[in-house]
Coordinates of C-alpha atoms and ligand atoms in Angstrom, one line a residue:
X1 CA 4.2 18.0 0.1
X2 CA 0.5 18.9 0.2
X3 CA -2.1 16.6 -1.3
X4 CA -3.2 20.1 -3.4
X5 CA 0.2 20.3 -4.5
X6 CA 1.0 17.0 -5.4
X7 CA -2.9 16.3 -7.5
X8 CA -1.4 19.9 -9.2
X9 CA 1.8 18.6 -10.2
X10 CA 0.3 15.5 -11.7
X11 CA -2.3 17.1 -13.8
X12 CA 0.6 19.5 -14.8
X13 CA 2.9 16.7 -15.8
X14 CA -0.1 14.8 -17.5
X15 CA -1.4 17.9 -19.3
X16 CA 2.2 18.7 -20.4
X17 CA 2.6 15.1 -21.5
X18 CA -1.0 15.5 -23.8
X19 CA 0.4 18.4 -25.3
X20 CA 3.6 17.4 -26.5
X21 CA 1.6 14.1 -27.6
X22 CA -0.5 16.4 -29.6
X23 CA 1.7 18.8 -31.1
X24 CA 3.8 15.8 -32.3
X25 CA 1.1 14.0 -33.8
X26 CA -0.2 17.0 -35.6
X27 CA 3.0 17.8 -36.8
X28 CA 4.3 14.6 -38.2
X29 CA 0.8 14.6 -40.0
X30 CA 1.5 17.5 -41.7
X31 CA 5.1 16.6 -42.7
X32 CA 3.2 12.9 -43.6
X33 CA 0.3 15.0 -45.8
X34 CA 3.2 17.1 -47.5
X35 CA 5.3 14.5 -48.6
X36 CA 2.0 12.7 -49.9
X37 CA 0.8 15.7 -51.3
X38 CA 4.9 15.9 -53.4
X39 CA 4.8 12.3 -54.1
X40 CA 1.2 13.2 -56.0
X41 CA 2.7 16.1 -58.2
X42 CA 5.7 14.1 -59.4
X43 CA 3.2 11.3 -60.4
X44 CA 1.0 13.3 -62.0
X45 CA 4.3 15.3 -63.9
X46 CA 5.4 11.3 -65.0
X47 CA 1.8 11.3 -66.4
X48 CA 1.5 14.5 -68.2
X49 CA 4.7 14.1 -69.6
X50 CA 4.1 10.3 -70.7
X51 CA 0.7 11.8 -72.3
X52 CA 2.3 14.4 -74.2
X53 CA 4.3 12.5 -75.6
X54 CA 2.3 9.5 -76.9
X55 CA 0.5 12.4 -78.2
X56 CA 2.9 14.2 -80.0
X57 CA 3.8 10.9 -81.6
X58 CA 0.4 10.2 -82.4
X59 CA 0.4 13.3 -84.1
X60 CA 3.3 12.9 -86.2
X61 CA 1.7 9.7 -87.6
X62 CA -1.3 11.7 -88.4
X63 CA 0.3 14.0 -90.1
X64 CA 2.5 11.8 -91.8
X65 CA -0.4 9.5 -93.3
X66 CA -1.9 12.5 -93.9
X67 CA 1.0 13.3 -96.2
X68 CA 1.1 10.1 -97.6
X69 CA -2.6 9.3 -98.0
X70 CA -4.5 13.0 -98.3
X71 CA -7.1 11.6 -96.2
X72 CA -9.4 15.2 -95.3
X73 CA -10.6 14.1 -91.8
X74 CA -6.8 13.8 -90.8
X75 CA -6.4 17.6 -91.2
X76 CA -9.2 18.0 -88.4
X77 CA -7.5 15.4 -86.1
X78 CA -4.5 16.8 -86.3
X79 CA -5.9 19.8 -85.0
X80 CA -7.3 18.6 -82.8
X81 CA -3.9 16.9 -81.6
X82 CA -2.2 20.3 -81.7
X83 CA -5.1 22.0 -78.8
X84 CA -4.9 19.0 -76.6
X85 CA -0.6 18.9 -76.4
X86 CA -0.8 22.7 -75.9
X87 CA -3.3 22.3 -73.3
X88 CA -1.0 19.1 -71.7
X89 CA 1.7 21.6 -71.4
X90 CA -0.3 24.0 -70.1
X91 CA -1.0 21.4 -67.3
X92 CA 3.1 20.2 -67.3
X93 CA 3.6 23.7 -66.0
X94 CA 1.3 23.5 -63.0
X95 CA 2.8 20.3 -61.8
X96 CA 6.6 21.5 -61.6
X97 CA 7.7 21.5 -58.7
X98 CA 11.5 22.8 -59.1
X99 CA 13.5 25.7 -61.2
X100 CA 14.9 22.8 -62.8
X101 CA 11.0 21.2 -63.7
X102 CA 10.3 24.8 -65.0
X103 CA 13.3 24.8 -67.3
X104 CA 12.7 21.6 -68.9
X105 CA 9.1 22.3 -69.4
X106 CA 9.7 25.9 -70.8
X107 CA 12.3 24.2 -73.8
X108 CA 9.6 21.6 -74.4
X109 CA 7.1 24.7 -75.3
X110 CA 10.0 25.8 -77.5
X111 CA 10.6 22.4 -78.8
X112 CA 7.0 21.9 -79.5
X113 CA 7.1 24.9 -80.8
X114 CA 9.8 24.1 -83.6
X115 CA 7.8 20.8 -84.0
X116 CA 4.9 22.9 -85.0
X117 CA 6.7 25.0 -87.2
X118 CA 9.0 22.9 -88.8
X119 CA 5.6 20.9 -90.2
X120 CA 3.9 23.9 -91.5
X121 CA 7.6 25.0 -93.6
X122 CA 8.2 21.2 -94.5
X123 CA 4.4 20.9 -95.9
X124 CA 4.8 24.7 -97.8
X125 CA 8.1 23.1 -99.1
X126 CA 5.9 20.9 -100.9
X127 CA 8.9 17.8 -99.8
X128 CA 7.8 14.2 -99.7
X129 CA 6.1 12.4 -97.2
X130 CA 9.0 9.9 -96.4
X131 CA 11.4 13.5 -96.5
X132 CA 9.2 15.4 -94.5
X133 CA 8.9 12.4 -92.0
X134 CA 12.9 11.4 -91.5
X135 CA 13.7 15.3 -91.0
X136 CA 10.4 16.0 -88.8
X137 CA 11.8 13.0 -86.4
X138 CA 14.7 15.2 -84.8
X139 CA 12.5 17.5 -83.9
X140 CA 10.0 14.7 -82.2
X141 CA 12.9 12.7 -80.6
X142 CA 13.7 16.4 -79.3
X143 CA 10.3 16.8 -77.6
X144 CA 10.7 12.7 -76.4
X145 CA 14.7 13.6 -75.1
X146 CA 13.3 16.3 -72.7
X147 CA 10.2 14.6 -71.3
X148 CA 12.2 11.9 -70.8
X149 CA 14.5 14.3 -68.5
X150 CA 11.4 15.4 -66.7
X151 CA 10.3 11.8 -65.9
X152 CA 13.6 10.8 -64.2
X153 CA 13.9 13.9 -63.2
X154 CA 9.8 13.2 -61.5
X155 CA 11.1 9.9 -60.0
X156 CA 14.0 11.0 -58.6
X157 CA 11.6 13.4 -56.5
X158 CA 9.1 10.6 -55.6
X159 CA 12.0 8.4 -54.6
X160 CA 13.7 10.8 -52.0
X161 CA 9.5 11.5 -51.0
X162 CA 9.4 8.1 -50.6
X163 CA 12.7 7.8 -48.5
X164 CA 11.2 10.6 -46.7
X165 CA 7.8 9.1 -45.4
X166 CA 10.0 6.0 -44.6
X167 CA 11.6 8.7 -42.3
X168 CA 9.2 10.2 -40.8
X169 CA 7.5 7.1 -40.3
X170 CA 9.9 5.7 -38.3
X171 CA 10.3 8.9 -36.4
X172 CA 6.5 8.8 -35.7
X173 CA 7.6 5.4 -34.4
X174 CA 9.6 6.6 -32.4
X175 CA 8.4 9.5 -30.7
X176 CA 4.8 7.1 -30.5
X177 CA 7.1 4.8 -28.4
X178 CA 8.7 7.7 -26.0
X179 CA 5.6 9.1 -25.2
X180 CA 3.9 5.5 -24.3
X181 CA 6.9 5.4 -22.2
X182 CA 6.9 8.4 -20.5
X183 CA 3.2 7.6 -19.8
X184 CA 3.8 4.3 -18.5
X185 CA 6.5 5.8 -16.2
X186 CA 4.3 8.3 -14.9
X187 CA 1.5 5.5 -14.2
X188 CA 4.6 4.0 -12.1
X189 CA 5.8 7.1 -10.2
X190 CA 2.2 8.2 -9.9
X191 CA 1.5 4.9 -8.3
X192 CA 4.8 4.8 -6.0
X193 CA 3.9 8.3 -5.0
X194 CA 0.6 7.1 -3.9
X195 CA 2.0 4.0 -2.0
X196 CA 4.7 6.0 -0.4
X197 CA 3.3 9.3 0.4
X198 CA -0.4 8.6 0.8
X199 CA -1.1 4.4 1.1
X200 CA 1.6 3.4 3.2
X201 CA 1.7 6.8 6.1
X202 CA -2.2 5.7 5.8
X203 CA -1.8 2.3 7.4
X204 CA 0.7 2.8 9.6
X205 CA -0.9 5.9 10.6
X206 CA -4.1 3.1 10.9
X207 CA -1.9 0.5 12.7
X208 CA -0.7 3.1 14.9
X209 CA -4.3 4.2 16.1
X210 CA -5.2 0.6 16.2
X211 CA -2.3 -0.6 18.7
X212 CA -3.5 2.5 20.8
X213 CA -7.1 1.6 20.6
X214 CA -5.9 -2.1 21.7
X215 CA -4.1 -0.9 25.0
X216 CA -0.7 0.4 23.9
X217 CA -0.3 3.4 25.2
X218 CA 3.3 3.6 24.1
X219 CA 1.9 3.5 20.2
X220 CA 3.0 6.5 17.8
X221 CA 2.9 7.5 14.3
X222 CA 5.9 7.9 12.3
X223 CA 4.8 11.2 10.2
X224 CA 6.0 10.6 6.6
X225 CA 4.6 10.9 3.5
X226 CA 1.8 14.2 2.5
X227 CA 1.9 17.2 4.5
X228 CA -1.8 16.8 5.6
X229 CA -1.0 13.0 6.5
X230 CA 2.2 14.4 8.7
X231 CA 0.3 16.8 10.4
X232 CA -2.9 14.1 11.2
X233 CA 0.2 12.0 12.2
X234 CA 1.5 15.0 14.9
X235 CA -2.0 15.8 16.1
X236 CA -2.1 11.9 17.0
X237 CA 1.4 12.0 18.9
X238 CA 0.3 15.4 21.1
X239 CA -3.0 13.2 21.7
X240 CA -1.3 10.3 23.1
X241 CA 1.8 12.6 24.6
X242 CA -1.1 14.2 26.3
X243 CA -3.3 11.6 27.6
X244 CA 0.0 9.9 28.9
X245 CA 1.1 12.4 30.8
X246 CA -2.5 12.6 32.2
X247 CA -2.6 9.0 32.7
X248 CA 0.8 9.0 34.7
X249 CA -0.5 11.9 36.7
X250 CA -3.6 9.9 37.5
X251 CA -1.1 6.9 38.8
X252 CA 1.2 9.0 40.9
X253 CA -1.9 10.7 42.2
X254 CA -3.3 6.7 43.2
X255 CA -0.1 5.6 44.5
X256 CA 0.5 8.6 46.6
X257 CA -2.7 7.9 48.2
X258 CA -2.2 4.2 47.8
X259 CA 1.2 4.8 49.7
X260 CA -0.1 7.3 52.3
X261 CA -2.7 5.3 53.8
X262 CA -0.9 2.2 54.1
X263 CA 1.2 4.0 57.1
X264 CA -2.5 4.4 58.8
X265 CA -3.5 1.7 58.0
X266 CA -0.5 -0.5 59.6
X267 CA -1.2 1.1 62.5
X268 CA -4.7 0.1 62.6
X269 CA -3.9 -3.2 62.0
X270 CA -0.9 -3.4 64.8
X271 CA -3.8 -2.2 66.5
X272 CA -6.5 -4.6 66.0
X273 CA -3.7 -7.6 66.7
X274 CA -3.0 -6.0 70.5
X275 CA -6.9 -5.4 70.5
X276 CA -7.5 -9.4 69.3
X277 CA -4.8 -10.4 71.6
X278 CA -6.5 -8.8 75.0
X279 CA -9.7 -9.8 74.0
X280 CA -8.5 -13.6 73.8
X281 CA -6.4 -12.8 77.2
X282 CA -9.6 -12.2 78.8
X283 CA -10.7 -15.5 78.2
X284 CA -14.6 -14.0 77.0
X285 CA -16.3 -11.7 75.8
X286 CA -17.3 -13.7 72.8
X287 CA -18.9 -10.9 70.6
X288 CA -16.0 -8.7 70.8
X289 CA -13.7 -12.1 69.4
X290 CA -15.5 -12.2 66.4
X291 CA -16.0 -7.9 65.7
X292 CA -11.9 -8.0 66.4
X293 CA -11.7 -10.8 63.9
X294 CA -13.9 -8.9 61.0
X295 CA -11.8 -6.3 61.6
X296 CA -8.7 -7.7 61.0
X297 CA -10.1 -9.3 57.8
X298 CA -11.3 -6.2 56.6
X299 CA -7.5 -4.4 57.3
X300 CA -6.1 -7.2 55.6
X301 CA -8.4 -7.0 52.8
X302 CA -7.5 -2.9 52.5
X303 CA -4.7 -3.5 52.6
X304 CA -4.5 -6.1 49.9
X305 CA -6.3 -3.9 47.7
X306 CA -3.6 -0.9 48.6
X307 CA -1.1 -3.5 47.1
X308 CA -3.0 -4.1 44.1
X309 CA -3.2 0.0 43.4
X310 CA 0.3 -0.1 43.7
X311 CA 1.3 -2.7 41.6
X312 CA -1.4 -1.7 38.8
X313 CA 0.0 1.5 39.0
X314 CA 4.2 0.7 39.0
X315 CA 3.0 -1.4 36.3
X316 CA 1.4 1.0 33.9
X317 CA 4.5 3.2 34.9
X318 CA 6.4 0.9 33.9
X319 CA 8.0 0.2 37.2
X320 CA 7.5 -3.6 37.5
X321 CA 10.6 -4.7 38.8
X322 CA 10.9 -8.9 38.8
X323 CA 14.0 -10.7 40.8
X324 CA 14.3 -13.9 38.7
X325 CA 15.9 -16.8 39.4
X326 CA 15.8 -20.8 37.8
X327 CA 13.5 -22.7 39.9
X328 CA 10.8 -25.6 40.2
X329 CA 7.4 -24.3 40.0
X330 CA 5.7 -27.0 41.9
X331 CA 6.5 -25.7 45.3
X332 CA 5.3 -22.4 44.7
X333 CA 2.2 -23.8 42.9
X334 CA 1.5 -26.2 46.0
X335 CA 2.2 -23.4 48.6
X336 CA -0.3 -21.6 46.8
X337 CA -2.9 -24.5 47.1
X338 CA -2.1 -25.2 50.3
X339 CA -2.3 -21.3 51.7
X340 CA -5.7 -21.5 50.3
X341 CA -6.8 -25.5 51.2
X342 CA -7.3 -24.0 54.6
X343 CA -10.0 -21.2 53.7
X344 CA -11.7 -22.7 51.1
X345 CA -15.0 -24.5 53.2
X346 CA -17.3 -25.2 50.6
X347 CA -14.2 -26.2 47.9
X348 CA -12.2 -29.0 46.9
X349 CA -9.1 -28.2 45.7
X350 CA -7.3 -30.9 43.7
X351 CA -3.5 -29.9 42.9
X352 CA -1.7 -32.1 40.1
X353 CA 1.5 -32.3 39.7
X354 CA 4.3 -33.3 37.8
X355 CA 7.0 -36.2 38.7
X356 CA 9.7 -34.3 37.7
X357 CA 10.7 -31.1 38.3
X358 CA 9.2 -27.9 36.3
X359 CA 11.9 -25.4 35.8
X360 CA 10.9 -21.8 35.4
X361 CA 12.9 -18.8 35.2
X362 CA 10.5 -16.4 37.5
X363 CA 10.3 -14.0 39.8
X364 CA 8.9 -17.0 42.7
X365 CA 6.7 -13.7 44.6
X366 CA 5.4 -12.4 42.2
X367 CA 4.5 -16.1 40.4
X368 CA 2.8 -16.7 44.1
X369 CA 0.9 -13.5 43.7
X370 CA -0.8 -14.5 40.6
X371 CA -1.6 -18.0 41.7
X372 CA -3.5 -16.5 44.4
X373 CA -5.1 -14.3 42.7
X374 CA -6.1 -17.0 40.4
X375 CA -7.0 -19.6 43.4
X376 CA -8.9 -16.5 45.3
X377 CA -11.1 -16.1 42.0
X378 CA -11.8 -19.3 41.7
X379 CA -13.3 -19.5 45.4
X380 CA -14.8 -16.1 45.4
X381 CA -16.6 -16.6 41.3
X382 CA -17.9 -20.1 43.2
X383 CA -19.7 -19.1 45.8
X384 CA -22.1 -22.6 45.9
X385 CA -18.4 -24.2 46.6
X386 CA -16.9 -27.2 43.8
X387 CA -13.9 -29.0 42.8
X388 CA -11.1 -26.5 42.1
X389 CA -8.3 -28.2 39.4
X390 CA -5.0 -26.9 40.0
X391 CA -2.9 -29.2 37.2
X392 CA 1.0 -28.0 36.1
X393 CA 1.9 -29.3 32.8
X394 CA 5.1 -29.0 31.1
X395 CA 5.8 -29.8 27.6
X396 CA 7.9 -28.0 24.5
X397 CA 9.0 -24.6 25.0
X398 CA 6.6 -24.1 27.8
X399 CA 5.1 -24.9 31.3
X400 CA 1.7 -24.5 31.6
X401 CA -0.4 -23.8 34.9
X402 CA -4.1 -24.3 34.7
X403 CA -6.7 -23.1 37.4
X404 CA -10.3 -24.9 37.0
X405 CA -12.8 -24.0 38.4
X406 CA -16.7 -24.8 38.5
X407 CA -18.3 -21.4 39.4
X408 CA -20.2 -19.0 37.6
X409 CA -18.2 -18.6 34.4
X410 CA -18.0 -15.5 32.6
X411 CA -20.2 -13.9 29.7
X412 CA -18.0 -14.4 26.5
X413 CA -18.9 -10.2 26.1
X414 CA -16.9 -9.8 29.1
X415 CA -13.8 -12.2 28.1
X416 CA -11.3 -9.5 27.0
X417 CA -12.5 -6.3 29.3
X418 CA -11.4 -8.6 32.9
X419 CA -8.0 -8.3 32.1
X420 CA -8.4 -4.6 32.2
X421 CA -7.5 -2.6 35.5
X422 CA -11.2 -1.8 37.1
X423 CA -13.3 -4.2 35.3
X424 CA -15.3 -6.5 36.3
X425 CA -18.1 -8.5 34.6
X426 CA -21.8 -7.5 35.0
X427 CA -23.0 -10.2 36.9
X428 CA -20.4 -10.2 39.2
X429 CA -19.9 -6.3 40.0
X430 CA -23.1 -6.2 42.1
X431 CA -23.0 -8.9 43.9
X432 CA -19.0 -10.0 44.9
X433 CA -17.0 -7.9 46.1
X434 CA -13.5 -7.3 44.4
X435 CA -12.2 -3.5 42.7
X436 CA -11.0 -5.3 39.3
X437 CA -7.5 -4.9 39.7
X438 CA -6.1 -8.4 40.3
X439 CA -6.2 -9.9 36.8
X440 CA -4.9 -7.2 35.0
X441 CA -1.9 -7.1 37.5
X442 CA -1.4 -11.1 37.2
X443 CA -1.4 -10.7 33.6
X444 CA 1.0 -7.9 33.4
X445 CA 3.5 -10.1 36.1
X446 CA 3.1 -13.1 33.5
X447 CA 3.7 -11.0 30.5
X448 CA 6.7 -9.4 32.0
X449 CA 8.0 -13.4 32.2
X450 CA 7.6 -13.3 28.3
X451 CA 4.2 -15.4 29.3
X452 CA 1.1 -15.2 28.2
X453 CA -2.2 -15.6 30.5
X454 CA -5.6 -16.7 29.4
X455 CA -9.2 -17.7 29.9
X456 CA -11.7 -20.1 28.7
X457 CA -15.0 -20.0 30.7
X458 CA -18.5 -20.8 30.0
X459 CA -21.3 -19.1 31.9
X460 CA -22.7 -21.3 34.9
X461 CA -20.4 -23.9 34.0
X462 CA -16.8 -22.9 35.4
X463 CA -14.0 -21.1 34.4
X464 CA -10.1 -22.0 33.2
X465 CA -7.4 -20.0 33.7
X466 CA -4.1 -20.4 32.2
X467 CA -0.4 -19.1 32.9
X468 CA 1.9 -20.2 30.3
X469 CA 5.6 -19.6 31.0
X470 CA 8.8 -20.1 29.0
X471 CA 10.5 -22.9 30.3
X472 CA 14.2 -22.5 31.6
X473 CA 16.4 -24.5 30.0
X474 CA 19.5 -24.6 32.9
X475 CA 19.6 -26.7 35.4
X476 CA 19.8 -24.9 38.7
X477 CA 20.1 -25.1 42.3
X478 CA 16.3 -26.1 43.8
X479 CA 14.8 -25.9 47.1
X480 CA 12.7 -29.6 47.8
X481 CA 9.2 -30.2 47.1
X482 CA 8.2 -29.2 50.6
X483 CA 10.5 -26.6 51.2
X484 CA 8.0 -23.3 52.1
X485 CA 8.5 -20.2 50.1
X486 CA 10.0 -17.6 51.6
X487 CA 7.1 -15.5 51.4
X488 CA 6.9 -12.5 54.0
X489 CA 3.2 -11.7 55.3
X490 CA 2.1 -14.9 52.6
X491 CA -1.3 -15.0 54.8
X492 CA -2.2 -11.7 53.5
X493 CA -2.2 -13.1 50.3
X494 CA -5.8 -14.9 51.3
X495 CA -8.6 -12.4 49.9
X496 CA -11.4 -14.2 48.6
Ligands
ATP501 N1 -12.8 -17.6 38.2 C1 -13.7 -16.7 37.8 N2 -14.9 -17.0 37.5 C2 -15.8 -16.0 37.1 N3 -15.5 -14.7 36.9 C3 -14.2 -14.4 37.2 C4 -13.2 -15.3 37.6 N4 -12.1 -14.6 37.8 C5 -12.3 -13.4 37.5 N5 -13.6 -13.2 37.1 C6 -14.2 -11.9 36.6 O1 -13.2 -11.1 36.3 C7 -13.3 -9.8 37.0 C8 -11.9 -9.3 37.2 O2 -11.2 -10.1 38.2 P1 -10.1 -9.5 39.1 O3 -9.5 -10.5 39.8 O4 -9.3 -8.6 38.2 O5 -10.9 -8.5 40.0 P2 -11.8 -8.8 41.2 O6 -11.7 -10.2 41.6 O7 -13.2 -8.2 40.9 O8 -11.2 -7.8 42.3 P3 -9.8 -7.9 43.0 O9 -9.0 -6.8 42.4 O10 -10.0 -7.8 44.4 O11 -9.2 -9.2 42.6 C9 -14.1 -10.2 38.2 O12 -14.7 -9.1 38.7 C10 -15.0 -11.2 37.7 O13 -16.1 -10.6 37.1
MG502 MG1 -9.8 -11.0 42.0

């Protein structure tokens, strides 16, 4: 799903959401301002009707003491009494709120009515008072029978009002509590959708780009999640599929040529040896002796370095093929040591080692080709000469071979980059020779033994280099301590 899409579908939902929150609200309002507005009329009917009667009774008494008495301002009152109850029913009739309100308040007119005229023919009659009052009262009770109706008939309306607000009410309640829901639940899917189609593609599309930054050319991204994430995702995969397949062109192309000129190049050399041997057959000729033996050492040293392009680049494809068998490490260390004792002019080299025996489960070539590459760093990054610490260690999981030395060290800038094929610190790459591959080739051979190899160095001080390797855990069958490796053309291995 687009990111356009999915912002529209939200704001969609949420607007829908705001609607039906605001139609719902408006409309149990009006429902609530109705039944307010019903519960007022039937109220104000109790009212009227309460008035007109306390005012038709009022009335009668008038009249009656009137009777009785003769007093002349009664007569005024009186009349006054008569305007304000047909006023009060005028009123009574804009309250009702039923046929059946209208009814009632229609026979009260009439019975007010007969109250009215019943008075004037009783007080023509010329009857008495007490007469006049006892047959006037049927007529009054009439008037006080029907109000009477239209006050229950009043609260029976406010009560089912009443038990309607308590209704609606709880129906505002109610729908008050869905739509908090349904808000809350689309905070909640809005934020899942954000963590699963936009946080989480982001860091593992991060991660990803990381891991490749870091070396791993084998690093992809997974495209999930928004369509513009999945497509920054692909773009990243053709990058890498691309710059792989470049990269692995680049190494066939080295080890083609790495391959191709080692055929010339062995034939060089089988030629310098024939060339050294008549030379020392002569018995002089004491400048030729030492061009022949700069040549060999410079065959051997192209040679070493046509390895090394090899290796680095069956590594990177992949191609690092390690025979592995249980054995002590301590030959193969002290072979090592040894091989290089013998070049080494201006260095001591101090080998410790274990009592015991220090199993390993490695590939016993390829362990020899890091140690020298180690031990011929160490001599070549000393040039003013120093002790060189060769100590084997094993303890826990792990065996640990350490290669001291006290040479130039290396700038804590440069730490990392060494272990990368062609690098080579600054203060080194104009002055010793070397083409930066043999660290990143020992390191790869130690990783490939599920080892890890490391450095600590300060600058003019000396350098440590560390192999770790898992330790093996069967016993096996192991050549003695002295026993030499069987290492075919091991003196090449000398390239400091
Ligand atoms: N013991 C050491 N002391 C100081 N610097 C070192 C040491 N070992 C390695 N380095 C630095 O690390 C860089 C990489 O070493 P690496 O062995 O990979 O290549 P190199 O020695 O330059 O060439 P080669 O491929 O012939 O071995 C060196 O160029 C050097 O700058
Ligand atoms: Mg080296």
């Amino acid at each position: 799903m687009k990111l356009r899409t999915a912002v529209g579908i939200f704001i969609a939902i949420s607007f829908a959401l705001f609607l039906a929150l605001a139609a719902s609200l408006f409309r149990v309002s009006e429902l609530l301002d109705r039944s307010a507005r019903d519960v007022a009329l039937a109220g104000e009917g109790i009212r009227i009707g309460e008035e007109l009667k306390s005012t038709l009774l009022t009335h009668n008494r008038n009249a009656f003491l009137y009777s009785l008495r003769g007093e002349p301002w009664r007569v005024d009152t009186r009349r006054e009494q008569r305007r304000e109850i047909i006023n009060i029913l005028a009123n009574l009739r804009l309250v009702t709120a039923s046929p059946e309100e209208e009814r009632i308040v229609t026979e009260l007119r009439d019975q007010v009515q007969i109250y009215f005229d019943q008075r004037r023919a009783l007080a023509e009659a010329g009857v008495s008072p007490l007469a006049e009052y006892l047959q006037i009262s049927d007529y009054v009770n009439g008037v006080v029978v029907e109000v009477d109706r239209l006050t229950a008939l009043n609260s029976a309306r406010m009560n089912l009002v009443m038990a309607e607000i308590d209704e609606r009410n709880a129906l505002a309640n109610d729908l008050a509590i869905l739509l908090l829901s349904l808000s809350a639940g689309l905070l909640l899917a809005l934020m899942a959708a954000a963590y699963f189609f936009a946080a989480r593609p982001l860091s593992r599309l991060a991660a990803s780009v990381e891991s490749y930054g870091k070396g791993e050319s084998g690093a992809r991204v997974r495209p999930t999640g928004l369509t513009e994430l999945k497509e920054i995702g692909a773009s990243f995969n053709a990058m890498a599929e691309r710059l792989e397949q470049r990269r692995q062109d680049q190494l066939r192309f080295v080890a083609s040529i790495a391959h191709d000129l080692r055929n010339p190049l062995h034939s060089i050399r089988l030629a310098a040896e024939v060339l050294t041997h008549k030379i020392g057959a002569s018995g002089d000729g004491g400048g030729e002796r030492e061009l022949s033996e700069m040549l060999r050492r410079q065959i051997r040293s192209l040679d070493l370095m046509l390895q090394d392009l090899l290796d680095t680049s069956r590594i990177e494809a992949g191609h690092l093929d390690l025979i592995r068998t249980v054995r002590d490490i301590r030959p193969l260390v002290q072979d090592a040591v040894d091989l290089h004792r013998s070049s080494a002019e201006l260095h001591e080299l101090i080998l410790d080692l274990p009592d015991a025996p220090v199993l390993c489960h490695c590939d016993p070539l390829r362990c020899s080709q890091v140690m020298n590459n180690l031990l011929s760093n160490a001599i070549k990054y000393s040039p003013n000469g120093g002790v060189i610490t060769v100590r084997v260690e094993s303890g826990g999981d792990n065996v640990e071979i350490s290669v001291h030395d006290q040479g130039i060290g290396i700038d804590p800038a440069d730490l990392s980059s060494i272990f990368k094929p062609f690098q080579r610190s600054a203060a080194t790459r104009e002055t010793i020779p070397g083409i930066g591959l043999g660290l990143s080739v020992s390191r790869r051979i130690v990783e490939a033994h599920g080892g890890r190899l490391e450095v600590i160095s300060v600058p003019g001080e000396g350098s440590t280099f560390t192999i770790q390797l898992p330790r093996a855990q069967a016993e096996a069958q192991m050549p003695p301590l002295r026993e030499p490796l069987q290492r075919p053309g091991s003196e090449r291995d000398v390239r400091h």
